[in-house]
Short mmCIF file of C-alpha atoms in Angstrom, two decimals:
data_model
loop_
_atom_site.label_atom_id
_atom_site.label_comp_id
_atom_site.label_asym_id
_atom_site.label_seq_id
_atom_site.Cartn_x
_atom_site.Cartn_y
_atom_site.Cartn_z
CA UNK A 1087 0.05 0.00 -0.03
CA UNK A 1088 1.33 3.39 -1.02
CA UNK A 1089 -0.05 6.56 -0.14
CA UNK A 1090 0.61 9.50 -2.52
CA UNK A 1091 0.87 12.43 -0.50
CA UNK A 1092 2.63 14.86 -3.03
CA UNK A 1093 2.43 15.15 -6.68
CA UNK A 1094 4.81 12.67 -8.66
CA UNK A 1095 6.97 15.53 -9.87
CA UNK A 1096 7.83 16.44 -6.22
CA UNK A 1097 8.56 12.96 -5.08
CA UNK A 1098 12.20 13.11 -6.36
CA UNK A 1099 13.04 16.21 -4.17
CA UNK A 1100 14.51 15.83 -0.63
CA UNK A 1101 13.38 19.29 0.62
CA UNK A 1102 16.33 19.26 2.90
CA UNK A 1103 16.23 23.12 3.22
CA UNK A 1104 12.56 23.15 4.21
CA UNK A 1105 11.68 23.35 7.86
CA UNK A 1106 10.48 20.25 9.67
CA UNK A 1107 7.08 21.65 9.92
CA UNK A 1108 6.93 21.82 6.03
CA UNK A 1109 8.48 18.22 5.57
CA UNK A 1110 6.03 16.87 8.02
CA UNK A 1111 3.12 18.51 6.26
CA UNK A 1112 3.16 19.82 2.71
CA UNK A 1113 6.12 17.85 1.50
CA UNK A 1114 5.66 14.61 3.61
CA UNK A 1115 7.27 11.74 1.59
CA UNK A 1116 5.54 8.67 0.19
CA UNK A 1117 4.29 6.14 2.89
CA UNK A 1118 4.73 2.50 2.33
CA UNK A 1119 2.79 0.63 5.14
CA UNK A 1120 5.68 -0.97 6.83
CA UNK A 1121 8.15 1.91 6.38
CA UNK A 1122 6.49 4.59 8.38
CA UNK A 1123 9.51 4.92 10.69
CA UNK A 1124 11.59 5.65 7.60
CA UNK A 1125 9.21 8.24 6.42
CA UNK A 1126 9.18 10.15 9.88
CA UNK A 1127 13.16 9.96 9.92
CA UNK A 1128 13.33 11.75 6.75
CA UNK A 1129 11.45 14.73 8.23
CA UNK A 1130 12.49 15.05 11.60
CA UNK A 1131 16.08 16.40 11.21
CA UNK A 1132 17.02 19.97 12.01
CA UNK A 1133 19.21 21.87 9.55
CA UNK A 1134 21.65 24.71 10.77
CA UNK A 1135 19.04 27.17 9.67
CA UNK A 1136 16.26 25.59 11.76
CA UNK A 1137 18.52 25.63 14.71
CA UNK A 1138 19.33 29.32 14.16
CA UNK A 1139 15.79 30.14 13.67
CA UNK A 1140 14.73 28.44 16.86
CA UNK A 1141 17.60 30.30 18.86
CA UNK A 1142 16.58 33.62 17.26
CA UNK A 1143 12.87 33.09 18.26
CA UNK A 1144 14.06 32.31 21.81
CA UNK A 1145 16.23 35.25 21.93
CA UNK A 1146 13.41 37.64 20.65
CA UNK A 1147 11.25 36.39 23.36
CA UNK A 1148 13.92 37.04 25.92
CA UNK A 1149 14.55 40.65 24.69
CA UNK A 1150 10.75 41.32 24.77
CA UNK A 1151 10.66 40.07 28.23
CA UNK A 1152 13.52 42.19 29.33
CA UNK A 1153 11.53 45.33 28.29
CA UNK A 1154 8.77 44.30 30.86
CA UNK A 1155 9.38 45.60 34.32
CA UNK A 1156 10.81 42.96 36.76
CA UNK A 1157 7.91 43.09 39.15
CA UNK A 1158 5.50 42.17 36.45
CA UNK A 1159 7.00 38.98 34.99
CA UNK A 1160 8.44 35.69 35.76
CA UNK A 1161 10.80 33.47 33.58
CA UNK A 1162 11.82 29.74 34.10
CA UNK A 1163 13.98 27.85 32.10
CA UNK A 1164 13.49 24.03 32.22
CA UNK A 1165 15.14 20.92 30.82
CA UNK A 1166 13.04 18.06 29.61
CA UNK A 1167 13.87 14.68 31.30
CA UNK A 1168 11.57 12.78 28.97
CA UNK A 1169 10.38 13.03 25.37
CA UNK A 1170 7.85 15.76 24.83
CA UNK A 1171 4.96 15.46 22.59
CA UNK A 1172 2.45 17.95 21.39
CA UNK A 1173 -0.32 18.26 18.85
CA UNK A 1174 -0.83 14.42 18.42
CA UNK A 1175 -4.45 15.09 17.80
CA UNK A 1176 -3.83 17.01 14.60
CA UNK A 1177 -4.75 15.57 11.40
CA UNK A 1178 -1.92 13.56 9.49
CA UNK A 1179 -1.64 10.60 7.26
CA UNK A 1180 0.21 8.79 10.00
CA UNK A 1181 -2.74 8.96 12.29
CA UNK A 1182 -0.98 11.23 14.78
CA UNK A 1183 0.14 14.75 14.11
CA UNK A 1184 2.31 17.30 15.72
CA UNK A 1185 2.31 20.92 16.54
CA UNK A 1186 4.55 23.10 14.45
CA UNK A 1187 4.51 26.98 14.66
CA UNK A 1188 3.87 28.44 11.20
CA UNK A 1189 5.41 29.95 9.34
CA UNK A 1190 8.63 28.91 10.92
CA UNK A 1191 7.84 25.01 10.88
CA UNK A 1192 9.25 24.51 14.33
CA UNK A 1193 8.00 22.71 17.48
CA UNK A 1194 6.25 24.90 19.97
CA UNK A 1195 4.18 24.60 23.13
CA UNK A 1196 1.14 26.88 23.00
CA UNK A 1197 0.66 29.37 25.93
CA UNK A 1198 -2.79 27.97 26.47
CA UNK A 1199 -1.44 24.47 27.09
CA UNK A 1200 0.95 26.01 29.76
CA UNK A 1201 -1.93 27.85 31.45
CA UNK A 1202 -4.04 24.79 31.67
CA UNK A 1203 -1.20 22.58 33.18
CA UNK A 1204 -0.30 25.30 35.78
CA UNK A 1205 -4.06 25.78 36.63
CA UNK A 1206 -4.32 21.91 37.29
CA UNK A 1207 -1.15 22.11 39.47
CA UNK A 1208 -2.59 24.96 41.37
CA UNK A 1209 -5.73 23.18 42.05
CA UNK A 1210 -3.91 20.20 43.30
CA UNK A 1211 -1.76 22.23 45.57
CA UNK A 1212 -4.74 24.38 46.93
CA UNK A 1213 -6.61 21.04 47.81
CA UNK A 1214 -3.78 20.11 50.15
CA UNK A 1215 -3.02 16.89 48.84
CA UNK A 1216 0.62 17.52 48.32
CA UNK A 1217 1.53 18.79 51.70
CA UNK A 1218 1.28 22.32 52.95
CA UNK A 1219 1.01 25.12 50.36
CA UNK A 1220 0.08 28.82 50.37
CA UNK A 1221 -2.20 28.30 47.35
CA UNK A 1222 -5.91 29.03 47.85
CA UNK A 1223 -8.73 28.45 45.50
CA UNK A 1224 -9.32 32.32 45.44
CA UNK A 1225 -5.86 32.74 44.12
CA UNK A 1226 -6.59 30.53 41.13
CA UNK A 1227 -9.62 32.53 40.06
CA UNK A 1228 -7.67 35.73 40.38
CA UNK A 1229 -4.43 34.50 38.55
CA UNK A 1230 -6.10 32.19 36.03
CA UNK A 1231 -9.64 33.56 35.66
CA UNK A 1232 -12.84 31.61 35.79
CA UNK A 1233 -15.52 30.60 33.42
CA UNK A 1234 -18.98 32.05 33.47
CA UNK A 1235 -21.76 29.79 35.08
CA UNK A 1236 -25.36 30.57 35.25
CA UNK A 1237 -25.16 33.87 33.29
CA UNK A 1238 -22.40 35.33 35.35
CA UNK A 1239 -19.61 37.43 33.66
CA UNK A 1240 -16.42 35.74 32.72
CA UNK A 1241 -13.46 36.64 34.97
CA UNK A 1242 -10.12 37.12 32.92
CA UNK A 1243 -7.17 36.18 34.98
CA UNK A 1244 -4.18 38.64 35.51
CA UNK A 1245 -1.61 36.17 34.07
CA UNK A 1246 -0.61 35.90 30.29
CA UNK A 1247 1.29 32.80 29.24
CA UNK A 1248 3.54 33.04 26.13
CA UNK A 1249 4.20 30.22 23.75
CA UNK A 1250 7.32 28.06 24.25
CA UNK A 1251 9.88 27.38 21.60
CA UNK A 1252 11.93 24.29 22.65
CA UNK A 1253 15.63 24.36 21.91
CA UNK A 1254 16.06 20.74 20.95
CA UNK A 1255 19.08 18.57 22.15
CA UNK A 1256 20.95 17.35 19.27
CA UNK A 1257 19.92 17.90 15.53
CA UNK A 1258 16.76 16.08 15.12
CA UNK A 1259 13.39 15.19 16.57
CA UNK A 1260 12.90 11.66 17.96
CA UNK A 1261 10.61 8.96 16.46
CA UNK A 1262 8.57 6.97 19.05
CA UNK A 1263 6.39 4.00 18.58
CA UNK A 1264 3.23 2.90 20.53
CA UNK A 1265 1.91 -0.54 19.94
CA UNK A 1266 -1.61 -1.13 21.38
CA UNK A 1267 -2.65 -4.68 21.23
CA UNK A 1268 -6.34 -4.69 22.04
CA UNK A 1269 -7.62 -2.68 19.16
CA UNK A 1270 -10.55 -5.07 18.74
CA UNK A 1271 -11.53 -4.16 22.46
CA UNK A 1272 -11.02 -0.46 22.08
CA UNK A 1273 -12.44 -0.02 18.60
CA UNK A 1274 -15.08 -2.72 18.29
CA UNK A 1275 -16.02 -3.37 21.72
CA UNK A 1276 -15.16 -6.98 21.74
CA UNK A 1277 -13.85 -8.83 24.81
CA UNK A 1278 -9.94 -8.37 25.26
CA UNK A 1279 -7.91 -11.65 24.53
CA UNK A 1280 -4.22 -12.28 24.00
CA UNK A 1281 -4.32 -13.06 20.25
CA UNK A 1282 -4.82 -9.58 19.04
CA UNK A 1283 -2.68 -8.29 16.32
CA UNK A 1284 -0.44 -5.53 17.57
CA UNK A 1285 -0.79 -2.11 15.61
CA UNK A 1286 2.41 0.01 15.72
CA UNK A 1287 1.76 3.63 15.80
CA UNK A 1288 4.59 5.96 15.08
CA UNK A 1289 4.73 9.56 16.23
CA UNK A 1290 7.28 12.51 16.69
CA UNK A 1291 8.68 13.86 19.92
CA UNK A 1292 11.00 16.54 21.17
CA UNK A 1293 14.09 14.64 22.70
CA UNK A 1294 15.05 14.66 26.22
CA UNK A 1295 17.55 17.34 27.51
CA UNK A 1296 16.06 19.96 25.33
CA UNK A 1297 15.45 23.42 26.91
CA UNK A 1298 12.04 25.08 27.49
CA UNK A 1299 11.92 28.87 28.41
CA UNK A 1300 8.59 29.72 30.08
CA UNK A 1301 7.39 33.28 30.20
CA UNK A 1302 4.61 34.67 32.44
CA UNK A 1303 3.42 38.27 32.52
CA UNK A 1304 1.17 39.56 35.35
CA UNK A 1305 -1.18 42.46 35.19
CA UNK A 1306 -0.13 43.89 38.68
CA UNK A 1307 -2.45 46.68 38.50
CA UNK A 1308 -5.49 44.05 38.99
CA UNK A 1309 -3.74 41.96 41.63
CA UNK A 1310 -5.30 41.63 45.11
CA UNK A 1311 -2.99 43.30 47.98
CA UNK A 1312 -2.52 39.70 49.53
CA UNK A 1313 -0.94 38.41 46.16
CA UNK A 1314 1.05 41.58 45.46
CA UNK A 1315 2.62 41.83 48.78
CA UNK A 1316 6.10 40.50 48.74
CA UNK A 1317 5.50 39.13 45.19
CA UNK A 1318 3.45 36.33 46.56
CA UNK A 1319 2.14 35.56 43.18
CA UNK A 1320 5.53 34.71 41.95
CA UNK A 1321 6.26 32.43 44.74
CA UNK A 1322 2.91 30.64 44.08
CA UNK A 1323 3.71 30.24 40.41
CA UNK A 1324 7.21 29.02 40.96
CA UNK A 1325 5.62 26.42 43.30
CA UNK A 1326 2.89 25.48 40.62
CA UNK A 1327 5.84 25.24 37.95
CA UNK A 1328 7.94 22.92 40.07
CA UNK A 1329 4.91 20.60 40.87
CA UNK A 1330 4.00 20.55 37.12
CA UNK A 1331 7.49 19.70 36.13
CA UNK A 1332 7.66 16.72 38.50
CA UNK A 1333 4.18 15.35 38.62
CA UNK A 1334 2.09 16.71 35.68
CA UNK A 1335 4.10 17.13 32.72
CA UNK A 1336 3.38 19.37 29.52
CA UNK A 1337 2.13 18.31 26.14
CA UNK A 1338 0.57 14.95 25.32
CA UNK A 1339 0.75 11.49 26.77
CA UNK A 1340 1.83 12.89 30.23
CA UNK A 1341 -0.03 9.85 31.93
CA UNK A 1342 2.91 7.58 30.68
CA UNK A 1343 5.66 10.10 31.65
CA UNK A 1344 5.93 12.21 28.55
CA UNK A 1345 6.56 15.95 29.11
CA UNK A 1346 8.31 15.75 32.43
CA UNK A 1347 10.75 18.43 33.18
CA UNK A 1348 13.05 19.93 35.90
CA UNK A 1349 14.43 23.55 36.36
CA UNK A 1350 17.71 24.06 34.34
CA UNK A 1351 19.75 25.61 37.17
CA UNK A 1352 22.61 26.53 34.88
CA UNK A 1353 20.39 28.29 32.46
CA UNK A 1354 18.45 29.94 35.17
CA UNK A 1355 21.61 31.37 36.64
CA UNK A 1356 22.79 32.66 33.21
CA UNK A 1357 19.37 34.39 32.80
CA UNK A 1358 19.55 35.89 36.29
CA UNK A 1359 23.13 37.10 35.53
CA UNK A 1360 21.93 38.76 32.42
CA UNK A 1361 19.09 40.36 34.03
CA UNK A 1362 21.50 41.67 36.85
CA UNK A 1363 23.77 43.06 34.07
CA UNK A 1364 21.08 44.73 32.22
CA UNK A 1365 19.72 46.38 35.64
CA UNK A 1366 23.29 47.48 36.25
CA UNK A 1367 23.71 48.95 32.84
CA UNK A 1368 20.36 50.81 33.28
CA UNK A 1369 21.36 52.12 36.59
CA UNK A 1370 24.61 53.54 35.20
CA UNK A 1371 22.85 55.18 32.37
CA UNK A 1372 20.55 56.85 34.78
CA UNK A 1373 23.48 58.42 36.68
CA UNK A 1374 25.28 61.54 35.78
CA UNK A 1375 28.65 61.41 34.14
CA UNK A 1376 30.71 61.80 37.24
CA UNK A 1377 28.42 59.51 39.37
CA UNK A 1378 28.92 57.03 36.72
CA UNK A 1379 32.47 57.04 36.96
CA UNK A 1380 32.36 56.50 40.62
CA UNK A 1381 29.87 53.69 40.29
CA UNK A 1382 32.07 51.97 37.64
CA UNK A 1383 35.14 52.31 39.84
CA UNK A 1384 33.18 50.26 42.64
CA UNK A 1385 32.02 47.69 40.25
CA UNK A 1386 35.64 47.21 39.04
CA UNK A 1387 36.71 46.65 42.48
CA UNK A 1388 33.85 44.40 43.55
CA UNK A 1389 34.74 42.16 40.61
CA UNK A 1390 38.45 42.40 41.33
CA UNK A 1391 37.93 41.34 45.00
CA UNK A 1392 35.72 38.43 43.93
CA UNK A 1393 38.13 37.19 41.36
CA UNK A 1394 41.30 37.37 43.74
CA UNK A 1395 39.53 35.53 46.53
CA UNK A 1396 41.30 37.20 49.32
CA UNK A 1397 44.59 37.88 47.68
CA UNK A 1398 45.62 41.62 47.28
CA UNK A 1399 47.21 43.06 44.26
CA UNK A 1400 50.67 44.77 44.57
CA UNK A 1401 50.93 48.53 44.59
CA UNK A 1402 51.23 50.58 41.33
CA UNK A 1403 49.30 48.02 39.23
CA UNK A 1404 45.98 48.22 37.46
CA UNK A 1405 43.70 48.68 40.42
CA UNK A 1406 45.93 51.21 42.21
CA UNK A 1407 46.15 53.23 38.91
CA UNK A 1408 42.43 53.30 38.65
CA UNK A 1409 42.10 54.75 42.27
CA UNK A 1410 44.74 57.42 41.44
CA UNK A 1411 43.05 58.27 38.10
CA UNK A 1412 39.61 58.69 39.90
CA UNK A 1413 41.11 61.07 42.51
CA UNK A 1414 42.95 63.10 39.96
CA UNK A 1415 39.80 63.49 37.75
CA UNK A 1416 37.84 64.48 40.75
CA UNK A 1417 40.30 67.13 41.84
CA UNK A 1418 40.72 68.56 38.29
CA UNK A 1419 37.22 68.28 37.04
CA UNK A 1420 35.39 71.62 37.00
CA UNK A 1421 32.12 70.03 36.89
CA UNK A 1422 32.55 68.00 39.90
CA UNK A 1423 30.17 68.85 42.80
CA UNK A 1424 30.83 68.69 46.36
CA UNK A 1425 28.52 65.51 46.48
CA UNK A 1426 30.38 63.82 43.55
CA UNK A 1427 33.93 64.42 45.19
CA UNK A 1428 32.67 63.01 48.52
CA UNK A 1429 31.43 59.84 46.74
CA UNK A 1430 34.80 59.43 44.92
CA UNK A 1431 36.80 59.84 48.19
CA UNK A 1432 34.55 57.47 50.02
CA UNK A 1433 34.74 54.93 47.36
CA UNK A 1434 38.58 55.05 47.21
CA UNK A 1435 39.13 54.91 50.95
CA UNK A 1436 36.51 51.79 51.15
CA UNK A 1437 37.66 49.67 48.21
CA UNK A 1438 41.39 50.35 47.60
CA UNK A 1439 42.73 48.63 50.86
CA UNK A 1440 40.39 45.68 50.18
CA UNK A 1441 42.05 44.91 46.80
CA UNK A 1442 45.60 46.58 46.91
CA UNK A 1443 48.28 46.24 49.43
CA UNK A 1444 48.72 49.89 50.35
CA UNK A 1445 49.25 52.10 53.57
CA UNK A 1446 45.95 53.98 53.45
CA UNK A 1447 47.14 56.68 55.73
CA UNK A 1448 49.91 57.44 53.02
CA UNK A 1449 47.35 57.03 50.24
CA UNK A 1450 44.86 59.39 51.75
CA UNK A 1451 47.63 62.24 51.95
CA UNK A 1452 48.96 61.46 48.31
CA UNK A 1453 45.37 61.40 46.82
CA UNK A 1454 44.35 64.31 49.00
CA UNK A 1455 41.11 62.56 49.92
CA UNK A 1456 40.55 65.00 52.78
CA UNK A 1457 40.38 67.74 50.21
CA UNK A 1458 37.78 65.90 48.22
CA UNK A 1459 35.70 65.40 51.36
CA UNK A 1460 35.86 69.16 52.00
CA UNK A 1461 37.66 68.69 55.22
CA UNK A 1462 40.86 70.68 54.35
#
């Protein structure tokens, strides 16, 4: 049995430059009954362009999220510990479809799916079946919303969930096979027996060890005071994520272990470091030119102290020269206010002895720190 899925004149093309979504859909190869795995294997590989596109999409999301005030969003990076399947109910000649985001033709997890899983996680935690939790059912309605009942108005939740673009491990999707043995029982209602013919069914999955970046944005203006206090909504959502990662899973076939994840600690630390750097740069840009020089001096010495781990630098080297340069600039700058000079003097006095082996009594005289402080 051969299913002609594309015109004959296209069947000689391999479409290697097309995205996985296009190869799985519009350009799916010919299917021979016993060669379904081979057919899927052709379409599931990722080209270098596919990888770059997926990375670009993820980076674009990160940049959009950075533009949102920190108190209004939460971002978690997770790593899949099991295959991830999504969109299996979509129509396809192989009986099981897959969810690709058009026009990119790359796998994705819809934000609505993320919301549904986290709502279920919140319900389980609020019911108290998983130990002590701060979740309450009133929190669920506020954060996720509630559907209209008996003519009541629908309540929209304060949270918005973004689509997730997996960064796959390796260079291709995985081909999985499930083999139900009781098709007569499930489809025809006949009594189950041991002589049923197995029916292998193939489907695509995202391989384990792939990264998933989850973004949630909160309309904090509509938050209850209780949830806004000390960012309680963030703590609740993190708890729901961790519960969902471990016990519920995302996507399809979660009942048999698909879609399980864990927080990617390394990626999360990298993101937090990136956020800290962005906040630092924003703070520097908000300062005056002189205050920025003092702040950059302090940041340099903080990093130098961390790198040296208690060991001090010899005099007249880079750190010492930076202190002398700052003092000289503060003395000679006609636009330096008394406040700026005081900040420079205090920064030098505090940080220089922590990083450089110097006699601070002597250094105070040489750099005339008392003059900068307005004491002489």
